[in-house]
Coordinates of C-alpha atoms in Angstrom, one line a residue:
A1 CA 92.4 110.5 100.0
K2 CA 91.6 109.3 103.5
M3 CA 92.4 112.7 105.2
E4 CA 90.0 114.6 102.8
E5 CA 87.0 111.9 103.7
E6 CA 87.7 112.7 107.2
G7 CA 87.7 116.7 106.6
K8 CA 91.3 116.9 108.0
D9 CA 94.1 119.2 106.3
I10 CA 97.4 118.3 108.4
P11 CA 100.8 118.0 106.7
L12 CA 101.7 114.1 106.9
I13 CA 105.0 112.5 106.4
G14 CA 104.8 108.9 105.3
F15 CA 107.6 106.6 106.3
S16 CA 109.2 103.2 105.8
A17 CA 112.2 101.5 106.7
A18 CA 114.4 100.7 103.8
P19 CA 115.1 97.0 102.7
W20 CA 118.5 96.5 104.1
T21 CA 117.3 97.6 107.5
L22 CA 114.2 95.3 107.2
L23 CA 116.6 92.3 106.2
F24 CA 119.1 93.2 109.1
Y25 CA 116.0 92.7 111.6
M26 CA 114.8 89.7 109.9
V27 CA 117.8 87.8 110.3
G28 CA 118.0 88.5 114.0
G29 CA 120.0 91.8 114.1
S30 CA 119.4 94.9 116.4
S31 CA 121.5 97.7 117.6
K32 CA 122.3 96.1 120.9
K33 CA 123.5 92.6 119.9
N34 CA 124.0 90.5 116.8
N35 CA 125.4 93.5 115.1
E36 CA 127.5 91.4 112.4
I37 CA 124.7 89.2 111.6
G38 CA 123.3 91.0 108.8
V39 CA 126.7 91.3 106.8
Q40 CA 127.4 87.8 107.5
W41 CA 124.1 86.6 106.2
L42 CA 124.7 88.8 103.1
N43 CA 128.1 87.0 102.7
D44 CA 127.0 83.6 103.5
H45 CA 123.6 83.8 101.3
P46 CA 124.4 86.2 98.6
E47 CA 121.8 84.9 96.2
E48 CA 118.8 84.6 98.9
S49 CA 119.7 88.0 100.2
T50 CA 119.4 89.7 97.0
K51 CA 115.9 88.0 96.2
L52 CA 114.8 88.9 99.8
L53 CA 116.1 92.4 99.3
Q54 CA 114.2 92.6 95.9
I55 CA 110.9 91.4 97.5
L56 CA 111.4 94.0 100.2
T57 CA 111.7 96.6 97.7
K58 CA 108.5 95.9 96.1
V59 CA 106.7 95.7 99.5
V60 CA 108.4 99.1 100.5
I61 CA 107.0 100.7 97.2
E62 CA 103.6 99.4 97.7
Y63 CA 103.5 100.2 101.3
M64 CA 104.6 103.9 100.8
S65 CA 102.4 104.1 97.9
A66 CA 99.4 103.3 99.8
Q67 CA 100.6 106.1 102.3
V68 CA 100.4 108.7 99.6
E69 CA 96.9 107.4 98.5
N70 CA 95.7 108.0 101.9
G71 CA 97.0 111.5 102.4
A72 CA 100.7 111.4 102.9
H73 CA 102.1 114.7 101.8
M74 CA 105.9 113.6 101.4
L75 CA 107.8 110.4 102.1
Q76 CA 110.9 109.3 104.0
V77 CA 112.8 106.1 103.5
F78 CA 114.7 105.5 106.4
E79 CA 118.1 103.2 106.5
A80 CA 118.1 102.8 110.0
M81 CA 120.7 100.3 110.4
G82 CA 123.2 102.0 107.7
M83 CA 125.9 101.9 110.5
M84 CA 125.6 98.0 110.4
I85 CA 126.8 97.4 106.9
D86 CA 130.1 98.4 105.1
E87 CA 130.5 100.6 102.1
A88 CA 131.0 97.8 99.5
N89 CA 127.9 95.7 100.7
F90 CA 126.1 99.0 101.0
N91 CA 126.7 99.7 97.2
K92 CA 126.1 96.1 96.3
Y93 CA 122.8 95.3 98.3
A94 CA 121.3 98.4 99.9
L95 CA 121.9 101.1 97.2
P96 CA 120.1 99.3 94.3
C97 CA 117.1 99.3 96.4
L98 CA 117.0 102.7 97.4
R99 CA 117.5 103.5 93.8
E100 CA 114.4 101.5 92.6
I101 CA 112.3 102.9 95.5
A102 CA 113.1 106.5 94.3
T103 CA 112.7 105.7 90.8
E104 CA 109.3 104.0 90.9
L105 CA 107.7 106.4 93.6
K106 CA 108.7 109.4 91.6
D107 CA 107.1 107.9 88.5
R108 CA 103.8 107.1 90.8
F109 CA 103.9 110.2 92.4
P110 CA 106.0 112.9 90.7
D111 CA 104.8 116.0 93.0
V112 CA 105.4 114.0 96.3
P113 CA 108.7 115.0 97.9
L114 CA 111.0 112.1 98.8
M115 CA 113.5 112.1 101.6
V116 CA 116.0 109.5 102.3
F117 CA 118.1 108.9 105.7
S118 CA 121.1 106.6 105.8
R119 CA 121.7 106.6 109.3
G120 CA 125.4 105.8 110.3
A121 CA 126.1 105.5 106.5
S122 CA 127.1 109.2 105.4
F123 CA 129.5 107.7 102.9
A124 CA 126.4 107.2 100.7
N125 CA 124.9 110.7 100.7
S126 CA 126.6 111.7 97.6
E127 CA 125.3 109.0 95.7
L128 CA 121.8 109.2 97.2
S129 CA 121.7 113.1 96.3
A130 CA 122.2 111.6 92.8
L131 CA 119.1 109.6 92.6
E132 CA 115.2 111.0 92.6
Y133 CA 115.2 111.9 96.1
D134 CA 114.6 115.7 96.9
I135 CA 116.0 115.5 100.5
V136 CA 119.1 113.9 102.0
T137 CA 118.8 113.5 105.7
I138 CA 122.0 113.8 107.6
D139 CA 122.9 112.6 111.0
G140 CA 125.0 114.1 113.7
T141 CA 128.3 112.7 112.3
V142 CA 128.2 114.5 109.3
A143 CA 130.2 117.8 109.2
R144 CA 128.0 120.8 108.4
D145 CA 130.7 122.8 106.6
S146 CA 130.8 120.1 104.0
A147 CA 127.4 118.7 103.9
R148 CA 126.1 120.9 101.2
D149 CA 129.4 120.2 98.8
V150 CA 128.3 116.4 99.2
V151 CA 125.0 116.9 97.8
G152 CA 125.6 119.8 95.5
D153 CA 122.4 121.4 94.1
R154 CA 121.1 117.9 93.6
A155 CA 119.0 117.7 97.0
G156 CA 118.1 119.7 99.9
L157 CA 119.2 118.8 103.3
Q158 CA 117.4 117.6 106.6
G159 CA 119.0 117.7 109.9
N160 CA 121.2 117.7 112.0
Y161 CA 120.6 119.1 115.3
D162 CA 121.9 117.5 118.5
P163 CA 119.1 116.3 120.7
R164 CA 121.2 116.4 123.6
E165 CA 121.0 120.2 123.4
L166 CA 117.5 119.5 124.6
I167 CA 118.1 117.6 127.8
E168 CA 118.0 119.8 130.8
D169 CA 121.4 119.1 132.6
G170 CA 122.0 122.5 134.4
T171 CA 123.7 123.8 131.4
K172 CA 120.8 123.6 128.7
T173 CA 118.3 126.5 128.6
K174 CA 116.1 128.2 126.1
E175 CA 119.1 130.5 125.4
T176 CA 121.5 128.0 124.5
V177 CA 119.0 126.0 122.5
R178 CA 118.4 129.3 120.3
Q179 CA 122.3 129.7 120.0
T180 CA 123.0 126.5 118.9
V181 CA 119.8 126.6 116.3
R182 CA 121.5 129.8 114.9
E183 CA 125.0 128.0 114.5
M184 CA 123.0 125.1 112.8
L185 CA 121.4 127.6 110.4
T186 CA 124.6 129.5 109.7
E187 CA 126.3 126.5 108.9
L188 CA 123.9 124.7 106.8
G189 CA 122.0 127.6 105.4
P190 CA 118.3 128.8 106.2
Q191 CA 117.0 127.4 102.9
R192 CA 116.7 124.4 101.1
L193 CA 116.8 122.9 104.7
I194 CA 114.3 121.1 106.8
A195 CA 115.7 121.6 110.2
N196 CA 115.4 118.5 112.3
L197 CA 117.4 116.4 114.6
G198 CA 120.4 114.2 113.9
E199 CA 119.0 111.5 115.9
G200 CA 115.5 110.6 117.4
L201 CA 114.2 111.9 120.7
G202 CA 115.3 109.6 123.4
G203 CA 112.6 110.4 126.0
K204 CA 114.8 112.7 128.3
E205 CA 114.4 115.8 126.4
S206 CA 112.6 118.9 127.9
T207 CA 109.3 119.6 126.3
T208 CA 110.2 123.3 126.8
L209 CA 113.4 123.1 125.2
V210 CA 111.8 121.1 122.2
K211 CA 109.3 124.0 121.8
E212 CA 112.0 126.4 121.9
F213 CA 114.0 124.6 119.3
V214 CA 110.9 124.6 117.0
D215 CA 110.1 128.5 117.7
A216 CA 113.9 129.3 117.1
V217 CA 114.0 127.5 113.8
H218 CA 110.9 129.3 112.5
E219 CA 112.0 132.8 114.1
E220 CA 115.9 132.8 113.3
S221 CA 115.6 131.3 109.9
A222 CA 112.9 134.0 108.9
A223 CA 115.4 136.6 110.0
M224 CA 118.2 135.2 108.2
I225 CA 116.3 134.9 104.9
Q226 CA 114.8 138.5 105.3
G227 CA 118.3 139.9 106.0
S228 CA 120.0 138.1 103.1

């Protein structure tokens, strides 16, 4: 592996957008405009859409395989534009791609953990947990009190801390971060959980509070596990 050649030993997560998200951007969609163009394309060009998604699925598989071969320790497939597709079209077009990606990558690399994040399409989490993904990432819209029930014992969880808790606005402090971390760990459980954000960092977050989040996750989860 590349990292071995370079004498490095750093945990590394490989990453790729999922085929539906790639198609959405390819036909001119974005999070700020042309929100409907992706589904419109699926409806207007169903055969072409299926062919394109099949090609993109193969590309994603090879791209993520190359990441493992060059040192990635785990992989995440990111359906970033899950909020831009309805459930029926997701199940028809996006889900088969995610299924093929999981099946093929697990066949090639059975010991490499796979994560999937269908942002804005949490209706798919139960179905995704039944595929060969080890971790289902949950966004901020997912209710923590039912998140475990949705995936059962089929997969672990990743998420879903609110990044707004990390922005200094006069009310957010190291103490409030630690308290909200405790709440997340209590609600989701401290095990079979990758504590992470429900959305990405936006750039306004305090580095002090981000560090407190990381420290609190390690310290509070250790205390909970030890005390259980």
